[in-house]
XYZ file of C-alpha atoms in Angstrom:
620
model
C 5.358 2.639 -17.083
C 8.241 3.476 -14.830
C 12.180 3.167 -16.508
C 12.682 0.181 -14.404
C 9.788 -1.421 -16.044
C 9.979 -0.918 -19.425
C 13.667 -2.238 -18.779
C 12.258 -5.846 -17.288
C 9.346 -5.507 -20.295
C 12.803 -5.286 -22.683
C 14.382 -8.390 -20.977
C 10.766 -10.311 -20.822
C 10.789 -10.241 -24.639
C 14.372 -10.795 -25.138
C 14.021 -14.024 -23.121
C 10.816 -14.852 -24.950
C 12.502 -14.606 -28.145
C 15.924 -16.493 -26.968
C 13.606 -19.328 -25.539
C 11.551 -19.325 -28.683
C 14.990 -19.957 -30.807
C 16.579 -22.526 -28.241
C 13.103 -24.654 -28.176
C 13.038 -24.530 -32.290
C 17.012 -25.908 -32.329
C 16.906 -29.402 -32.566
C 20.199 -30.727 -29.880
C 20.231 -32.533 -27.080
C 22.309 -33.429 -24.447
C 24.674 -30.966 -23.225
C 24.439 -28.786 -26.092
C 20.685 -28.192 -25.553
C 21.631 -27.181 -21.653
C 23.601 -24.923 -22.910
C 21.003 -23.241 -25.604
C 18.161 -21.971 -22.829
C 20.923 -21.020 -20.340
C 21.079 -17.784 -21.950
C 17.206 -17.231 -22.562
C 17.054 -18.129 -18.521
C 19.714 -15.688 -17.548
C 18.458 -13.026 -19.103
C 15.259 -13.049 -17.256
C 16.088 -14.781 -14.110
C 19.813 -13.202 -12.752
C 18.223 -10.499 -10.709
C 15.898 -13.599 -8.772
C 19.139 -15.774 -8.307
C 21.169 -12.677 -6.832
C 18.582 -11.835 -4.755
C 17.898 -15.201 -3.198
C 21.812 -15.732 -2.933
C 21.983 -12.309 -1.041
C 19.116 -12.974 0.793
C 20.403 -16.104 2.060
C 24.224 -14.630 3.205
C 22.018 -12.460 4.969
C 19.915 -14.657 6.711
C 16.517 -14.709 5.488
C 16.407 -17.594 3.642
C 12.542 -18.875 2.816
C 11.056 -16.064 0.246
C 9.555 -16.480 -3.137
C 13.127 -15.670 -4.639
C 14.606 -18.445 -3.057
C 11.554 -20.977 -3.775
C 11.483 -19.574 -7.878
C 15.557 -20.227 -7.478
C 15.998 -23.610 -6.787
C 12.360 -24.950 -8.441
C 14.246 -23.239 -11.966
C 17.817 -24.329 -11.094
C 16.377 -27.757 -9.624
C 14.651 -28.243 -13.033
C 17.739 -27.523 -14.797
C 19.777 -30.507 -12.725
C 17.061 -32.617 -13.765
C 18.916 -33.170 -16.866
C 21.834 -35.029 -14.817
C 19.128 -37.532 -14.430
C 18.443 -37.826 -18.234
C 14.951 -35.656 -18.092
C 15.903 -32.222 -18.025
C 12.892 -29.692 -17.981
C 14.993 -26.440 -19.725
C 11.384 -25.029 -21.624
C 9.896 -25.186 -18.292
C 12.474 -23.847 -16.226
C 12.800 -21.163 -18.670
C 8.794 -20.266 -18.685
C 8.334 -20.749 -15.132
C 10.590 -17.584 -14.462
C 9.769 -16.144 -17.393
C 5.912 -15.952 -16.019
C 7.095 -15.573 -12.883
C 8.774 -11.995 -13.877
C 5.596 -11.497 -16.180
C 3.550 -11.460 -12.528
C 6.085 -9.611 -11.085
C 5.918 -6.331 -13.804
C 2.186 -6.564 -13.182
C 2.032 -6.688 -9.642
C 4.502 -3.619 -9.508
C 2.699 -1.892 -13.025
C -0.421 -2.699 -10.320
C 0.871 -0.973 -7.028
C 2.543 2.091 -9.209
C -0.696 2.632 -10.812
C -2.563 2.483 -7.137
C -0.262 5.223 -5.905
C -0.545 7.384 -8.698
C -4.205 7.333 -8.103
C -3.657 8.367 -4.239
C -1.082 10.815 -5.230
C -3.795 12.363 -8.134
C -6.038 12.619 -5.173
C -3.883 14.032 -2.494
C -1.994 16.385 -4.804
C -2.599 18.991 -2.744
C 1.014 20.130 -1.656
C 1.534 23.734 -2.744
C 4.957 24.454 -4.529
C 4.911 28.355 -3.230
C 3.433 31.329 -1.808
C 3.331 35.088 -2.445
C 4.396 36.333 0.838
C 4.258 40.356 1.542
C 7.009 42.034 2.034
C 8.343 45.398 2.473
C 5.291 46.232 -0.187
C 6.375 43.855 -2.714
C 4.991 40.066 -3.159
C 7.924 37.678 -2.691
C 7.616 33.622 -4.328
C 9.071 31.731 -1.187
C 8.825 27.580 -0.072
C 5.814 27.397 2.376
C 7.637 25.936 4.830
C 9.014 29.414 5.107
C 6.444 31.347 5.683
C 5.555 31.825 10.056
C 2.066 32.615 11.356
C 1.202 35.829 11.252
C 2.612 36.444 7.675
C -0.183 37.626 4.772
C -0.168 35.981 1.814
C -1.685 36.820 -1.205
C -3.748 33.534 -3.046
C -4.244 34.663 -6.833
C -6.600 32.545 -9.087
C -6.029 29.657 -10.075
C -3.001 28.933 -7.424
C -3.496 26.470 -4.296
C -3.899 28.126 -0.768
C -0.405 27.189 0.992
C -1.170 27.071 4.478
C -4.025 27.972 6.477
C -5.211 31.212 7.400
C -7.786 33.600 7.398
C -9.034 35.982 4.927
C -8.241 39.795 5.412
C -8.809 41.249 1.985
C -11.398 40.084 -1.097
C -13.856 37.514 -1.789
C -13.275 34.151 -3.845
C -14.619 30.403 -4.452
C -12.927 27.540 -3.104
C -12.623 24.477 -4.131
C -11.801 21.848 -2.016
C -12.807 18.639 -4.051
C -9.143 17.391 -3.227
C -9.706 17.161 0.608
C -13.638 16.959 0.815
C -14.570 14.735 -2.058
C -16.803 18.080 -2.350
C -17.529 19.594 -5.518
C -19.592 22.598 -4.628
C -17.493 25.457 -4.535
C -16.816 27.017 -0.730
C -17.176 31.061 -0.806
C -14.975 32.787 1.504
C -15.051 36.571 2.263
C -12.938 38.415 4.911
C -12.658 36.533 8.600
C -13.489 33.297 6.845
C -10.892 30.503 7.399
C -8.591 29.185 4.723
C -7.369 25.612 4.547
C -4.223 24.654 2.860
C -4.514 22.240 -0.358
C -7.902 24.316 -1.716
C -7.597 25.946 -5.109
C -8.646 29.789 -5.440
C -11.045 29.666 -8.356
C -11.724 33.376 -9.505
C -10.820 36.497 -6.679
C -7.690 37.602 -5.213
C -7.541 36.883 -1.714
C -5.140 38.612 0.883
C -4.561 36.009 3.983
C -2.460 36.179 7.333
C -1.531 32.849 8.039
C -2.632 30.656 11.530
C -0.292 27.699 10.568
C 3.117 27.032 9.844
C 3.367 24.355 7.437
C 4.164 21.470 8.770
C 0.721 22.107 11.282
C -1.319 23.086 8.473
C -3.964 21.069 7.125
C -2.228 19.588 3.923
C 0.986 18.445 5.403
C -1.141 16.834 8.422
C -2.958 14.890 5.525
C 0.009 14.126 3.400
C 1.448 12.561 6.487
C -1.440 10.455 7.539
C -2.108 8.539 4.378
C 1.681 8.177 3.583
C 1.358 6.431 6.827
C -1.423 4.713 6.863
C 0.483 1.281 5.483
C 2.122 0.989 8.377
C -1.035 -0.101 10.031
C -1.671 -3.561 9.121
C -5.514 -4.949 9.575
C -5.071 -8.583 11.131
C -5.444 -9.998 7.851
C -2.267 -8.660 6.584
C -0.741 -9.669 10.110
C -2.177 -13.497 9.509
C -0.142 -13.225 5.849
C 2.742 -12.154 6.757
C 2.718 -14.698 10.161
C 1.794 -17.283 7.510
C 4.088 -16.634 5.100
C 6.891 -16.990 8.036
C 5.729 -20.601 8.729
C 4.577 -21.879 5.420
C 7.065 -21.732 3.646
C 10.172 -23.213 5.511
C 7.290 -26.153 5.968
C 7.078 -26.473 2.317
C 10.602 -26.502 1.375
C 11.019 -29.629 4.055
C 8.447 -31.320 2.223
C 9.373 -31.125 -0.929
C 13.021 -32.582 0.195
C 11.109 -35.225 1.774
C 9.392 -35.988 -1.206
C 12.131 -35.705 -3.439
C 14.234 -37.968 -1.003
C 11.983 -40.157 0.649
C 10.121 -42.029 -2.161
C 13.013 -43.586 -4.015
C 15.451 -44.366 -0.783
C 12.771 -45.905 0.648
C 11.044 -47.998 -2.351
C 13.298 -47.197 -4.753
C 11.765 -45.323 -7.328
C 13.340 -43.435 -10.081
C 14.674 -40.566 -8.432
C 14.358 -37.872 -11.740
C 10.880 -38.363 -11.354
C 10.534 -37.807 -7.529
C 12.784 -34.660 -8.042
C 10.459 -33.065 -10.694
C 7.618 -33.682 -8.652
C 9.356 -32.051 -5.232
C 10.369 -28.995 -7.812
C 6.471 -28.953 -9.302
C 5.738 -28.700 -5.240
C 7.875 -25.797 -4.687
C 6.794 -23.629 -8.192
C 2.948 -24.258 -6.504
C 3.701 -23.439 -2.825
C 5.131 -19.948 -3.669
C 2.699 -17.755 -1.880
C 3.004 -14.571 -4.077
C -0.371 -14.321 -4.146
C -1.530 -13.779 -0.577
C 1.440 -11.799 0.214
C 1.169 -9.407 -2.769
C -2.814 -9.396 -2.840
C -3.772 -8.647 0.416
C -1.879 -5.596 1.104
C -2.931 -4.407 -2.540
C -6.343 -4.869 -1.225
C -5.934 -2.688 1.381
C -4.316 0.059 -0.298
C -6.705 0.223 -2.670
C -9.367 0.212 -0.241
C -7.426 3.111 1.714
C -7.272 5.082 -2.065
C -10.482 4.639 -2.790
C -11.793 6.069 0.305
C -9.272 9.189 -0.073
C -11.377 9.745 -3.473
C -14.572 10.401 -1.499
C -12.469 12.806 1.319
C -12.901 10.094 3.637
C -9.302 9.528 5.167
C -8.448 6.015 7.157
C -5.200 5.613 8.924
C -4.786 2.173 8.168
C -5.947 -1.217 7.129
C -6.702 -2.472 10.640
C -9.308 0.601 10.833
C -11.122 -0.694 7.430
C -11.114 -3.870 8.813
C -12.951 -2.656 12.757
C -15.284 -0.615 10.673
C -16.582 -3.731 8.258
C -17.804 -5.231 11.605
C -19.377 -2.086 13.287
C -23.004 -2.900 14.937
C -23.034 -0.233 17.268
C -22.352 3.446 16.128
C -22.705 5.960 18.896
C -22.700 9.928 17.501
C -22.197 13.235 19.599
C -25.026 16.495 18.302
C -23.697 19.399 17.565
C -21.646 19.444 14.366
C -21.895 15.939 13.874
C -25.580 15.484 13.400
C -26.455 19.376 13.406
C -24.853 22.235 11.556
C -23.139 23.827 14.945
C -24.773 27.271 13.683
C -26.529 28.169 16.533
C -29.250 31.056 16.516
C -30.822 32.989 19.112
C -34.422 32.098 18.671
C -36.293 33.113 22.157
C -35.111 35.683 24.813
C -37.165 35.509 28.217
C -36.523 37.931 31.452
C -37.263 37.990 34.640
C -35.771 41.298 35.785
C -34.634 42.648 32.574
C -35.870 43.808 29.436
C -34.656 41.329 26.266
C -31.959 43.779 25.106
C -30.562 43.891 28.785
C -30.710 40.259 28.884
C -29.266 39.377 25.620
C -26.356 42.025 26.226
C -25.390 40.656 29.898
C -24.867 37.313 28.548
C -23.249 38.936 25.197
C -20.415 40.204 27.438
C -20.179 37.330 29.533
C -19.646 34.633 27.039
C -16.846 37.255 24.761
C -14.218 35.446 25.675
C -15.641 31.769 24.442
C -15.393 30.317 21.305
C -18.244 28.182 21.752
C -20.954 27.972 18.875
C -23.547 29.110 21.874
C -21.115 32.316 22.941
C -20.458 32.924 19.090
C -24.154 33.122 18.612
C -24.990 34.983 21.219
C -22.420 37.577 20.000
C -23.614 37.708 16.484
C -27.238 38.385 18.578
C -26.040 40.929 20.321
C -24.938 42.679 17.165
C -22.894 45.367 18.675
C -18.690 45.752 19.367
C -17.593 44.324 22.507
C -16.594 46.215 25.123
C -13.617 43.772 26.857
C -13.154 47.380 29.709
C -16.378 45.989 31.308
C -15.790 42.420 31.618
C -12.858 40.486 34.291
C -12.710 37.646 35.965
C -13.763 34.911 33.506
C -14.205 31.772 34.500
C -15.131 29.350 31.966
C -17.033 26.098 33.417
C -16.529 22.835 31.691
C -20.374 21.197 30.493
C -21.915 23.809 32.697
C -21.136 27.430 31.172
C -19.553 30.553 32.397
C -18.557 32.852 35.117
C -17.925 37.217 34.596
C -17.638 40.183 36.321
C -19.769 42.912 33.869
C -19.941 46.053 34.839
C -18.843 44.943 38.505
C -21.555 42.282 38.445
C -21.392 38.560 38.948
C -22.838 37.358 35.856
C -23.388 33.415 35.624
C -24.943 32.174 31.853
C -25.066 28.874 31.283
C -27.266 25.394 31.991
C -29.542 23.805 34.773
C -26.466 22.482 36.227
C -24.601 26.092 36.627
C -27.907 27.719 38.332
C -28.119 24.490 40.956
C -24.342 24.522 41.498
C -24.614 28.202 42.303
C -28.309 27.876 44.135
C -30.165 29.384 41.931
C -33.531 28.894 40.990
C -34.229 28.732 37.717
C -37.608 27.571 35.262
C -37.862 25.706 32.553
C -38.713 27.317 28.689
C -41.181 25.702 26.778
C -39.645 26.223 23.626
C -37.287 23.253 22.537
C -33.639 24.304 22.112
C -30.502 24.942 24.323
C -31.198 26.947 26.993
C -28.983 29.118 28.497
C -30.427 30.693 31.986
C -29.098 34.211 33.356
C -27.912 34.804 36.477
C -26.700 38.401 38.295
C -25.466 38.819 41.269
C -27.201 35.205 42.448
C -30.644 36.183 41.237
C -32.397 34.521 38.319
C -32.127 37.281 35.531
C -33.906 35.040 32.566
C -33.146 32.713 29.889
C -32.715 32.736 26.228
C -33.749 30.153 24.110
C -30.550 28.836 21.110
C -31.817 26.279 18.284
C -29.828 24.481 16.188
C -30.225 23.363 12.666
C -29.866 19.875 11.742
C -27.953 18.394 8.600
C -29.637 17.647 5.399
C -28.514 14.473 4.743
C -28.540 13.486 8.827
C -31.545 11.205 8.253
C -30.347 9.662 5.395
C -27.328 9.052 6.915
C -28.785 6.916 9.982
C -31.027 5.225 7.953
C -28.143 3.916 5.529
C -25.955 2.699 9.004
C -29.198 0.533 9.895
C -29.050 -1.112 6.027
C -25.196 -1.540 6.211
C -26.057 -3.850 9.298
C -25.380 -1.562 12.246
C -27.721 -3.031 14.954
C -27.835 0.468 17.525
C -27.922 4.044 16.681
C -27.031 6.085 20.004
C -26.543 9.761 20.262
C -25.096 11.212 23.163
C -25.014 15.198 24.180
C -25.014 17.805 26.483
C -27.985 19.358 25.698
C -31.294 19.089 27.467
C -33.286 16.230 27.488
C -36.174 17.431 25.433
C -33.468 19.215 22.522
C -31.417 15.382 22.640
C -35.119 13.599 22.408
C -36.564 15.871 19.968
C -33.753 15.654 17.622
C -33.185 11.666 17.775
C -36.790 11.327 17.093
C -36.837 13.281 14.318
C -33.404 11.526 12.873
C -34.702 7.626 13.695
C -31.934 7.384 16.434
C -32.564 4.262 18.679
C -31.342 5.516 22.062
C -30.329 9.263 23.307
C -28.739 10.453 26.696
C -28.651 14.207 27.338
C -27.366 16.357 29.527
C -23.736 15.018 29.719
C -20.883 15.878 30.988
C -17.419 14.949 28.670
C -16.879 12.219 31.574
C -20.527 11.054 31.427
C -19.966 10.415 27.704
C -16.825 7.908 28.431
C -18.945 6.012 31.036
C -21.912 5.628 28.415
C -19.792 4.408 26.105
C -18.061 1.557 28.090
C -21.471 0.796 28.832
C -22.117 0.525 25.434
C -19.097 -1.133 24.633
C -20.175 -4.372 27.289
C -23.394 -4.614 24.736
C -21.709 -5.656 21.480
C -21.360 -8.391 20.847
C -18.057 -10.967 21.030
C -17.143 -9.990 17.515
C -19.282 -6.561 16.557
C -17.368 -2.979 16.826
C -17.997 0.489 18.358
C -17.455 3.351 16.669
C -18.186 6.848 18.018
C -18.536 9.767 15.923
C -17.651 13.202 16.697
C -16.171 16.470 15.948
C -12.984 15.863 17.446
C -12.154 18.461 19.530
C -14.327 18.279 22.354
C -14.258 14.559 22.264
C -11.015 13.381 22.005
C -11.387 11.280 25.406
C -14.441 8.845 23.669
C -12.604 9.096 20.751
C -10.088 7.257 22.020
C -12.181 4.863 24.367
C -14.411 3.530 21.600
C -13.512 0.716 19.226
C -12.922 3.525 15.836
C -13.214 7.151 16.246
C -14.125 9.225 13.364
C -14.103 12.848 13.236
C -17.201 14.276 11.568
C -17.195 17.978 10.037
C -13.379 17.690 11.380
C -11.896 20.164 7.926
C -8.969 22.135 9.208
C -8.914 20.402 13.020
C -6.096 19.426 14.359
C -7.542 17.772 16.953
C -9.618 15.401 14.784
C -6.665 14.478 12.693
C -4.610 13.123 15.505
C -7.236 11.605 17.511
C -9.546 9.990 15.451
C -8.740 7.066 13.832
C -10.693 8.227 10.166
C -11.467 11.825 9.677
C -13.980 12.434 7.127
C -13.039 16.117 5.242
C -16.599 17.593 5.209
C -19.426 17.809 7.663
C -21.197 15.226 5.978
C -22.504 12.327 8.111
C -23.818 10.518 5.243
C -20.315 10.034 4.354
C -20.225 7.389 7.192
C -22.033 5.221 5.504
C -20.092 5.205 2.445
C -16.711 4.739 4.634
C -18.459 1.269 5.718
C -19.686 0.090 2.316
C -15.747 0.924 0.854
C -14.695 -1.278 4.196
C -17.374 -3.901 3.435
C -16.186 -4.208 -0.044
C -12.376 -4.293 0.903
C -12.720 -7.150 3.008
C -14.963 -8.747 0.713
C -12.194 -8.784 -2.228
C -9.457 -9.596 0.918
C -11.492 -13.391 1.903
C -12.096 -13.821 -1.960
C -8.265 -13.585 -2.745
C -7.167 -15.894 0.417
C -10.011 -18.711 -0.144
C -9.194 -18.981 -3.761
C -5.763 -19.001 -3.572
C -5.224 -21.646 -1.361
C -7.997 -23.658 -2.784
C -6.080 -23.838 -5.902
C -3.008 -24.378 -4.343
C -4.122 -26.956 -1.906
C -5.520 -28.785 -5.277
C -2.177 -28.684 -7.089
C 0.124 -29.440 -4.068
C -2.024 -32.492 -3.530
C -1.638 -33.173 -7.560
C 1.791 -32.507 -8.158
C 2.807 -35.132 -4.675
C 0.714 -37.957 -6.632
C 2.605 -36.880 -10.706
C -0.710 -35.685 -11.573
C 0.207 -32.020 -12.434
C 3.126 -31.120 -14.601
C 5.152 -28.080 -14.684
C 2.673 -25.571 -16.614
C -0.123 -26.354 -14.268
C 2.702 -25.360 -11.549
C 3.179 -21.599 -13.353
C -0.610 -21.359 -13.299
C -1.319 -22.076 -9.633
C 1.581 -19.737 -8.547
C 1.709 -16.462 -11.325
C -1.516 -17.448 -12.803
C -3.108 -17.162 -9.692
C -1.192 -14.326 -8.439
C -2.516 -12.298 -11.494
C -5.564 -13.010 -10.969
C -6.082 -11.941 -7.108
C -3.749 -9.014 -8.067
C -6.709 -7.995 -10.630
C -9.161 -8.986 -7.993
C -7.110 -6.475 -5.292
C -7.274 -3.808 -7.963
C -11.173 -3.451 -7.646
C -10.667 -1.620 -4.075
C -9.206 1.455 -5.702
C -12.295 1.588 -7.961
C -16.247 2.693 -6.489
C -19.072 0.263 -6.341
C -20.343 -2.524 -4.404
């Protein structure tokens, strides 16, 4: 418990005991007023000061100002001969019971996040001038080597120059298989260094490095309300200047206008207001949500808001891109082909042509290749978007890339019988050859599919820019209900608002990607998540939930957590204002005293609070 709590804890049982003595001390009259007044002080100043502030500043209808005057009104009662002091007394007394609960509940909610997310480093060893120097990350610039001993947390991200360790990024994957890194590999910040020294340069200042990126996004993913926290807080706006005019009308109305006994009339209006106070919708359903949002930061699954658990829940159609979402992204060469060439000729023309790409194709037609890269023999690049790329090798117009390129260029070209990505050979305008690039699909790809279809998604769609027969070979082989291939980035934002006129009035799209080459459908479909998006910066800041591994089976999870969120969310509003309705309704006819009041507002608070608490938690 925080200092602030064990303080109202202190006060809770001071009261308890002061109202204990007053109730046991037999006076009446004004005597007795005067023996709970301190027992109600001492546990309700802080609500009266806040509702009187609150007021002189405007905002007048809260649950301080209905706990106020339902306590103080009960109190006056006592003019009229009938004064409830006990139950004013209890009534905030419980009230501030539900109130160390709620805030014992949300404290302990955030120290689970934080436990997750403690990934911020303190320092790093930065080299300099031969010596190792303890500095504040946000210190250190790109370029800079660091040195990661074990046991410490990798500050920023970088690559590895020196030495060979385990990883373990449990903390941002939900992964507990350790990640081995040897030099070139890339380092992401929050990871602990389990057993070698590792020398790094750093890629990243801090504040664009991995961890901070996190940090930021679930510190901020409150502020994104799902429309069921919009509908509480609109409610809570109306409801409750509604319910303080009716329980003046029913403490004034009655008795004026048939003349009943107006002490009686008055308790029952005050009963009315201790049962409207909506504490438990307004504290509950936010509590749901963050819980929801914790939870799924357990399994490295990271949503930027509430409203994004909610879209999710109702996915039917879930539309994914290929490479590195459903496949690994490690391409190998597994057929070379020539026309005019011999296969090392072949393979080394395209080699040099795609050096200058980054693409999983050029990478593996590099690590083919085998040899150093001679960058004197290759100008004039011209990467093509979807299609490939143009070089000059050796003085040479070299074009490598897909049946698009060799049309655009009027070439003519044959198809390979093997099944892969293809990437044809072109010199000087003459067909040189093709060679033949497969890719690997994910282990749990299947699985993953399979579980969308018994969450309730209705379509499976995969769209790429592969060949037809590597798109079709691959979704048959992974149950996937309808592939396009061949696509251009464009051509997969048309698909997808075709898609999106499919679904139905109510259903979601979400499209899933690796969120840096698809930013654009990202952003078009109903949720984008970033699949196998660890260390992009690209998939942090355009997808709307990044999951922190390559897994796609993770996907599935991320639904049954939004499922079950929304689940406890409809449970906490139906039966709080069930109970509610029935004591309002009650407490207007005298049928409901002032106990049954405290139950249907901090009883039931408690109880939805507990019910919220579930979303931090795993399980169905």
């Amino acid at each position: 418990m925080t200092r602030k709590q064990k303080k109202m804890l202190v006060r809770i049982f001071a009261s308890a005991v002061l109202l204990i003595a007053a109730v046991l001390i037999p006076y009446e009259g004004a005597l007795r007023f005067l023996l709970f007044l301190p027992a109600y002080f001492v546990i309700g100043w802080d609500v009266l000061w806040r509702a009187a502030k609150n007021i002189i500043h405007g905002q007048v209808f809260d649950e301080n100002f209905l706990m106020a005057l339902a306590t103080v009104g009960a109190f006056c009662t006592g003019f009229f001969g009938k004064g409830e002091y006990p139950e004013a007394v209890f009534v905030m007394l419980f009230y501030q019971v539900g109130e160390l609960f709620q805030s014992y509940a949300v404290g302990k909610s955030r120290k689970s996040i934080s436990a997750l997310m403690d990934i911020r480093p303190d320092y790093a060893n930065v080299e300099r001038d031969g010596s190792l120097c303890r500095v504040d990350p946000e210190e250190v610039q790109v370029g800079d080597v660091i040195v990661i001993k074990p046991g410490e947390k990798a500050p920023l991200d970088g690559v590895v120059l020196e030495g060979r360790s385990s990883l373990n990024t449990s903390a941002l994957t939900g992964e507990s298989l350790p990640r081995e890194v040897e030099p070139g590999d890339d380092v992401i910040s929050g990871c602990i260094n389990l057993n070698g020294l590792i020398r790094v340069q750093v890629t990243k200042v801090f504040g664009e490095s991995t961890v901070a990126k996190i940090l930021d996004l679930v510190e901020n993913s409150s502020s994104k309300k799902a429309k069921a926290e919009n509908f509480i807080t609109k409610f809570a706006r109306y409801y409750t200047p509604i319910v303080v005019v009716s329980a003046v009308l029913l403490a004034v109305a009655p008795p004026l206008f048939t003349g009943g006994n107006w002490a009686e009339w008055i308790e029952r209006a005050l009963i009315f207001l201790v049962v409207s106070c909506p504490c438990a919708l307004v504290i509950s359903v936010p509590l749901s949500f963050f819980g929801g949002i914790g939870g799924a930061s357990r399994d490295g699954i990271l949503v930027k808001g509430g409203n994004f658990l909610e879209i999710l829940s109702d996915t039917e159609i879930v539309v994914f891109d290929k490479t590195g979402t459903l496949t690994k992204g490690v391409f190998n060469v597994t057929a070379i082909h020539p026309d005019r060439y011999s296969e090392g000729e072949l393979l080394e023309l395209a080699a040099l042509a795609e050096s200058y790409s980054d693409h999983p194709i050029s990478r593996s037609l590099k690590d083919a290749y085998g040899m150093e890269i001679d960058a004197a023999r290759v100008s004039d690049v011209e990467e093509l978007s979807g299609r490939g790329v143009k070089a000059q090798v050796d003085g040479r117009l070299v074009c490598a890339g897909n049946d698009k390129l060799m049309e655009e260029i009027g070439v003519i070209w044959h198809p390979c019988h093997r099944v892969g990505t293809t990437v044809h050979v072109a010199v000087n305008g003459e067909y040189a050859g093709h060679i033949v690039i497969s890719d690997e699909l994910k282990p749990d790809a299947a699985e993953a599919v399979a579980s969308l279809k018994r969450a309730g998604v209705r379509k499976t769609v995969m769209l790429t820019g592969d060949a037809k027969a590597v798109g079709e070979s691959v979704a048959k082989e992974l149950g996937i209900d309808e592939v396009h291939a061949g696509l251009l980035p464009g051509d997969k934002v048309d698909r997808v608002e075709a898609l999106l006129r499919e679904k139905s009035e109510r259903g979601k799209l979400a499209f899933v990607g690796d969120g840096i080459n698809d930013a654009p459908v990202l952003s078009r479909a109903d949720i984008g998540i970033a699949m196998g998006a660890l260390g992009s910066d690209a998939a942090i800041e355009a997808a709307d939930i990044v999951l922190m591994d390559d897994k796609p089976s993770k996907l599935a999870e991320a639904m049954k957590i939004s499922k079950r969120t929304l689940r406890i969310v409809r449970q906490n509003i139906v039966f709080a204002l069930a109970v509610k309705a029935a004591v309002l309704v009650l407490s207007a006819f005298g049928l409901s005293n002032m106990w049954e009041a405290v139950f249907a507002d901090v009883g039931v608070s408690v109880l939805a609070i507990l019910n919220a608490s579930r979303a931090l938690k795993k399980g169905k």
